[in-house]
Structure formats: C-alpha cells, structure tokens
PDB file of C-alpha atoms in Angstrom:
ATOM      1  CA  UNK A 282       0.000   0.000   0.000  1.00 50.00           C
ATOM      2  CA  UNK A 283       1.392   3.355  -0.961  1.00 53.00           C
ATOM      3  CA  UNK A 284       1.063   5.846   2.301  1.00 54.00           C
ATOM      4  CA  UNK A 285       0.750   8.221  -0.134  1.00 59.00           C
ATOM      5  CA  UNK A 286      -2.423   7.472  -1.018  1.00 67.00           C
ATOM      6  CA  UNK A 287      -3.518   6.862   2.241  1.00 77.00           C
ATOM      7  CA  UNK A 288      -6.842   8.575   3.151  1.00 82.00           C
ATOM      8  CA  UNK A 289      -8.170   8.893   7.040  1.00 89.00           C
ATOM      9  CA  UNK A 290     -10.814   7.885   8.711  1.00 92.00           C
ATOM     10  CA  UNK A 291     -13.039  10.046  11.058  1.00 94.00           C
ATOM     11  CA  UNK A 292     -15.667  10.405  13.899  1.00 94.00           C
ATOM     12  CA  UNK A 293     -17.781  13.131  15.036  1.00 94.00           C
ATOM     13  CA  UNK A 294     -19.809  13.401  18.260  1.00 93.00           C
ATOM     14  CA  UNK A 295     -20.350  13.155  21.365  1.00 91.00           C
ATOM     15  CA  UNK A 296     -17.364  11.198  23.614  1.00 92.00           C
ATOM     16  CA  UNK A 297     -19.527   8.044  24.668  1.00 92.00           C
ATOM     17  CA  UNK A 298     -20.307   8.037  20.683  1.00 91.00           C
ATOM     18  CA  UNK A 299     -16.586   8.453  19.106  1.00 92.00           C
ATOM     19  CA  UNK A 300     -14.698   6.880  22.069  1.00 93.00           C
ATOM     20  CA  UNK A 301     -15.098   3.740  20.465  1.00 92.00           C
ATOM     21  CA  UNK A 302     -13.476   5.238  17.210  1.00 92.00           C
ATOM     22  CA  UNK A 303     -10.793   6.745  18.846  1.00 92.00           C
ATOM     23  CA  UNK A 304      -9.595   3.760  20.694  1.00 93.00           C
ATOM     24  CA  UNK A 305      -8.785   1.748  17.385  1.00 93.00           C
ATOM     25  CA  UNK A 306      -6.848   5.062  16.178  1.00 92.00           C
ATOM     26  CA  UNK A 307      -9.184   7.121  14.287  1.00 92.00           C
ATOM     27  CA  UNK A 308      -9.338  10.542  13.704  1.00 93.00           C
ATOM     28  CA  UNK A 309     -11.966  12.090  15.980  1.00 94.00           C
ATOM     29  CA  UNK A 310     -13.264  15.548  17.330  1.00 93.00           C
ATOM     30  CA  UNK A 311     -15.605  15.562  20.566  1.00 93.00           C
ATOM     31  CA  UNK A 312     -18.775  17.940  20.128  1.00 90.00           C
ATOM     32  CA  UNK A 313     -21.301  17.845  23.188  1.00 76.00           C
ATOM     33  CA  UNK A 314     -24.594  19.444  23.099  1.00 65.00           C
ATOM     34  CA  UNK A 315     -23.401  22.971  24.783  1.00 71.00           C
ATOM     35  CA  UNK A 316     -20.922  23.572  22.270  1.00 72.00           C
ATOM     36  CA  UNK A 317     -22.287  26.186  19.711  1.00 79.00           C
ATOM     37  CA  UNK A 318     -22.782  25.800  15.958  1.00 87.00           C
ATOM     38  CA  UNK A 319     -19.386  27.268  15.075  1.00 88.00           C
ATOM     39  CA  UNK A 320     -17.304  24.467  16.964  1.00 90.00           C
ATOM     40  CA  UNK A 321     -19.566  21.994  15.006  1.00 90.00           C
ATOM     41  CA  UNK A 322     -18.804  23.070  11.716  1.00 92.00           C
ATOM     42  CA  UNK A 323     -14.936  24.220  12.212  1.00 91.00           C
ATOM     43  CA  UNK A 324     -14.894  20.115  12.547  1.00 91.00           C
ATOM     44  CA  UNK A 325     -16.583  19.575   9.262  1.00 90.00           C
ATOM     45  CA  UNK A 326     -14.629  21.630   7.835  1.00 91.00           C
ATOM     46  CA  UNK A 327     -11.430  19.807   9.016  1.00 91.00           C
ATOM     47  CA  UNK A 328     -12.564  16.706   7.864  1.00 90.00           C
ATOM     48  CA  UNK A 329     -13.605  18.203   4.557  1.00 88.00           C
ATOM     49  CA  UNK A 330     -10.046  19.675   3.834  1.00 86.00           C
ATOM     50  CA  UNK A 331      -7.905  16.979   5.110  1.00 84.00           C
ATOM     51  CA  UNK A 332      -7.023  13.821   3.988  1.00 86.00           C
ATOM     52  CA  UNK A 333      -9.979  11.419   4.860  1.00 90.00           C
ATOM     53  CA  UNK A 334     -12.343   9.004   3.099  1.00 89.00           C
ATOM     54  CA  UNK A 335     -14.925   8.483   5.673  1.00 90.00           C
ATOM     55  CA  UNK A 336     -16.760  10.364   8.356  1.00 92.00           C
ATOM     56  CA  UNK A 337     -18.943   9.229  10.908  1.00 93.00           C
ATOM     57  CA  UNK A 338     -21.136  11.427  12.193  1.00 93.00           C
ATOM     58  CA  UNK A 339     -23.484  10.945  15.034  1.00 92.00           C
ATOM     59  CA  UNK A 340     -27.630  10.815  13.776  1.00 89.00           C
ATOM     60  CA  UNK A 341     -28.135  13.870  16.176  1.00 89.00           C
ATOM     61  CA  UNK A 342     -25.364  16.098  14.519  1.00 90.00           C
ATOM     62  CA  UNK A 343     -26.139  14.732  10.994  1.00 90.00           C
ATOM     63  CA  UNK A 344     -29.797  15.860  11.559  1.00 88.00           C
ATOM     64  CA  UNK A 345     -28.465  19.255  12.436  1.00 89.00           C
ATOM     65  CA  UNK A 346     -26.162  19.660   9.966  1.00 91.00           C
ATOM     66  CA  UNK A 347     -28.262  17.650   7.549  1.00 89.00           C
ATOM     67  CA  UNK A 348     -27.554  20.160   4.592  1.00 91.00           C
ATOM     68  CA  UNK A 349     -24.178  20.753   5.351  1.00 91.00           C
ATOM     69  CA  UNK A 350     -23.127  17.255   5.413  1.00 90.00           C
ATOM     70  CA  UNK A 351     -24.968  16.331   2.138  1.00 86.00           C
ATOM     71  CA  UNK A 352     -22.984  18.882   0.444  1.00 89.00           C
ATOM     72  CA  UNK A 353     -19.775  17.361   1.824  1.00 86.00           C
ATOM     73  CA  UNK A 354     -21.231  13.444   0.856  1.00 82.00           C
ATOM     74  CA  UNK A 355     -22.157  15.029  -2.953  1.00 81.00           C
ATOM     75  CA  UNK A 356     -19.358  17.455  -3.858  1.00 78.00           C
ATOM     76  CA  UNK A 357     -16.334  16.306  -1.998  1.00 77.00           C
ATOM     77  CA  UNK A 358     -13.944  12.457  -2.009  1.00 82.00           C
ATOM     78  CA  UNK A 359     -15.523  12.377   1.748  1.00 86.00           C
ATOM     79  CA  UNK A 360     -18.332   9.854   2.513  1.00 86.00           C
ATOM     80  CA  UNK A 361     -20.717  11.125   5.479  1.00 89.00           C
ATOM     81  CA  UNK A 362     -21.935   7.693   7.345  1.00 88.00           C
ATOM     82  CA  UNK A 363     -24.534   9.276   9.855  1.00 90.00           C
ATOM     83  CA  UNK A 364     -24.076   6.771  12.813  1.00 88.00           C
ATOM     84  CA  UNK A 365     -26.682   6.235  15.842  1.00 84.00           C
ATOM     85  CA  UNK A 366     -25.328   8.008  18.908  1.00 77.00           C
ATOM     86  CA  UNK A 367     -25.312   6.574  22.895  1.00 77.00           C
ATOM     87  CA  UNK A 368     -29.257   7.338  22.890  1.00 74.00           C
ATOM     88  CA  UNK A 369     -29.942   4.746  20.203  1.00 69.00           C
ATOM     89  CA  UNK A 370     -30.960   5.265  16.276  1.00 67.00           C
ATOM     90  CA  UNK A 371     -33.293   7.699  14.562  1.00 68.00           C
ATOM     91  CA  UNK A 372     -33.040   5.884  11.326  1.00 67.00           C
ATOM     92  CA  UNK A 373     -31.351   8.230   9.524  1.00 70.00           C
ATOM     93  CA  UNK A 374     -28.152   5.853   9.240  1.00 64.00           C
ATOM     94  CA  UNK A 375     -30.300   3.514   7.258  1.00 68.00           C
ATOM     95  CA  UNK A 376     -31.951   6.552   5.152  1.00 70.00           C
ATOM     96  CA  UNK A 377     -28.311   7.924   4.327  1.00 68.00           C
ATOM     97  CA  UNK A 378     -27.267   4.143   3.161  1.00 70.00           C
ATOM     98  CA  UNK A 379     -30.566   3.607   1.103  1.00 72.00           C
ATOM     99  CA  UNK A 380     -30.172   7.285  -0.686  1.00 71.00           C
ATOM    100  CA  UNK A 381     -26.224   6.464  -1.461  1.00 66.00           C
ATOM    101  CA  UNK A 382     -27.226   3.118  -2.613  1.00 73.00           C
ATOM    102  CA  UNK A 383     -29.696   4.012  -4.884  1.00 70.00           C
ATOM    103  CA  UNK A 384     -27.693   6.415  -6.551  1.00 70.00           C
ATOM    104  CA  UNK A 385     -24.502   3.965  -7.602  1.00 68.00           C
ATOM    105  CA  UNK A 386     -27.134   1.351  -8.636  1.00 72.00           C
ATOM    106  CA  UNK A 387     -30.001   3.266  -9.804  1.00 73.00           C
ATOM    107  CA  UNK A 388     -32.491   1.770  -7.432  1.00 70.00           C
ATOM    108  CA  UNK A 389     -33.778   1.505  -4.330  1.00 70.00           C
ATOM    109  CA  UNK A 390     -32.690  -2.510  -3.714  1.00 68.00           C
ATOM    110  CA  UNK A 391     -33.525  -2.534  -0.315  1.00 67.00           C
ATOM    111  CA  UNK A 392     -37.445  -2.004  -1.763  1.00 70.00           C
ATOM    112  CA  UNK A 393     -36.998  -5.236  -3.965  1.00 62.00           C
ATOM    113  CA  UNK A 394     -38.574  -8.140  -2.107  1.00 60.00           C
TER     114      UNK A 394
END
C-alpha cells in the first residue's frame, strides 16, 4: 500500500459516541450538546479539507447539519456515514445508506422483495 495514497478515517460526536473510534486510532473531534454551531462546523470543515475518506457522524449532529453534510457526501472524495449516537438510532443511518445506494445502482434494492 502506498502511504501516499492513504486517506483517514473520522468520527464526530459526542465522547460516549466516538470513544469507540478513537480507541482503534481514528481521527476524531468531541462535540457535546453545549458547544455552539461554530465548533460543530470548524470540525466539518477539518474533515472536509484533510485527507480522509470516511466520516462518521453521530444521527443527532447529521440531523443538524443535515444540509451541510450532504454537500460534503455530494461534492467532496468524503463519505458522510450518519451513525446512531449513545441514545440509540433515529433511522437516519439507514436513510443515508438507502439514498447512497440508490444512486450507484439506480435503485432503491432494499425495496426489492
């Protein structure tokens, strides 16, 4: 593998969320609910610029940032996984995975019975 080439992989959340993440040696930036809108998106906007491949984002950030992220997912090399945070899922980790899917293959295969 060249280490050139070598693209990163990210989490963004809350620490019970990305703690996980961190502990196999991923990238990851610790957002709690008090922290404003500005510290929020300063970490997008890391992610977006640097070197990564991946980010997962926690379902209650991705629903805030909803717009934001989908930008990053459609016009950047970064994939956006929205991930359910220590409160369980909202479903919008499986909505993000259907929508992706359906535009590489052109349908909705998780419709197909």
């Amino acid at each position: 593998m060249d280490i050139r080439n070598h693209k990163g992989i990210g989490a963004l959340g809350d620490y019970e969320s990305v703690l996980p993440f961190q502990a196999i040696g991923l990238d990851t930036v610790v957002v709690s609910s008090e922290d404003g809108d500005d510290e929020v998106l300063n970490a997008i906007r890391k992610f977006r610029t640097g070197n990564y491949a991946i980010l997962f984002v926690t379902e209650a950030i991705y629903a805030k940032f909803r717009d934001v992220l989908d930008e990053v997912n459609d016009a950047e090399d970064l994939t956006v996984v929205p991930m359910p945070g220590i409160g369980g899922s909202m479903g919008l980790g499986m909505q993000s995975i259907r929508k992706c899917v359906e535009r590489a293959v052109g349908m909705d295969i998780f419709a197909v019975q």
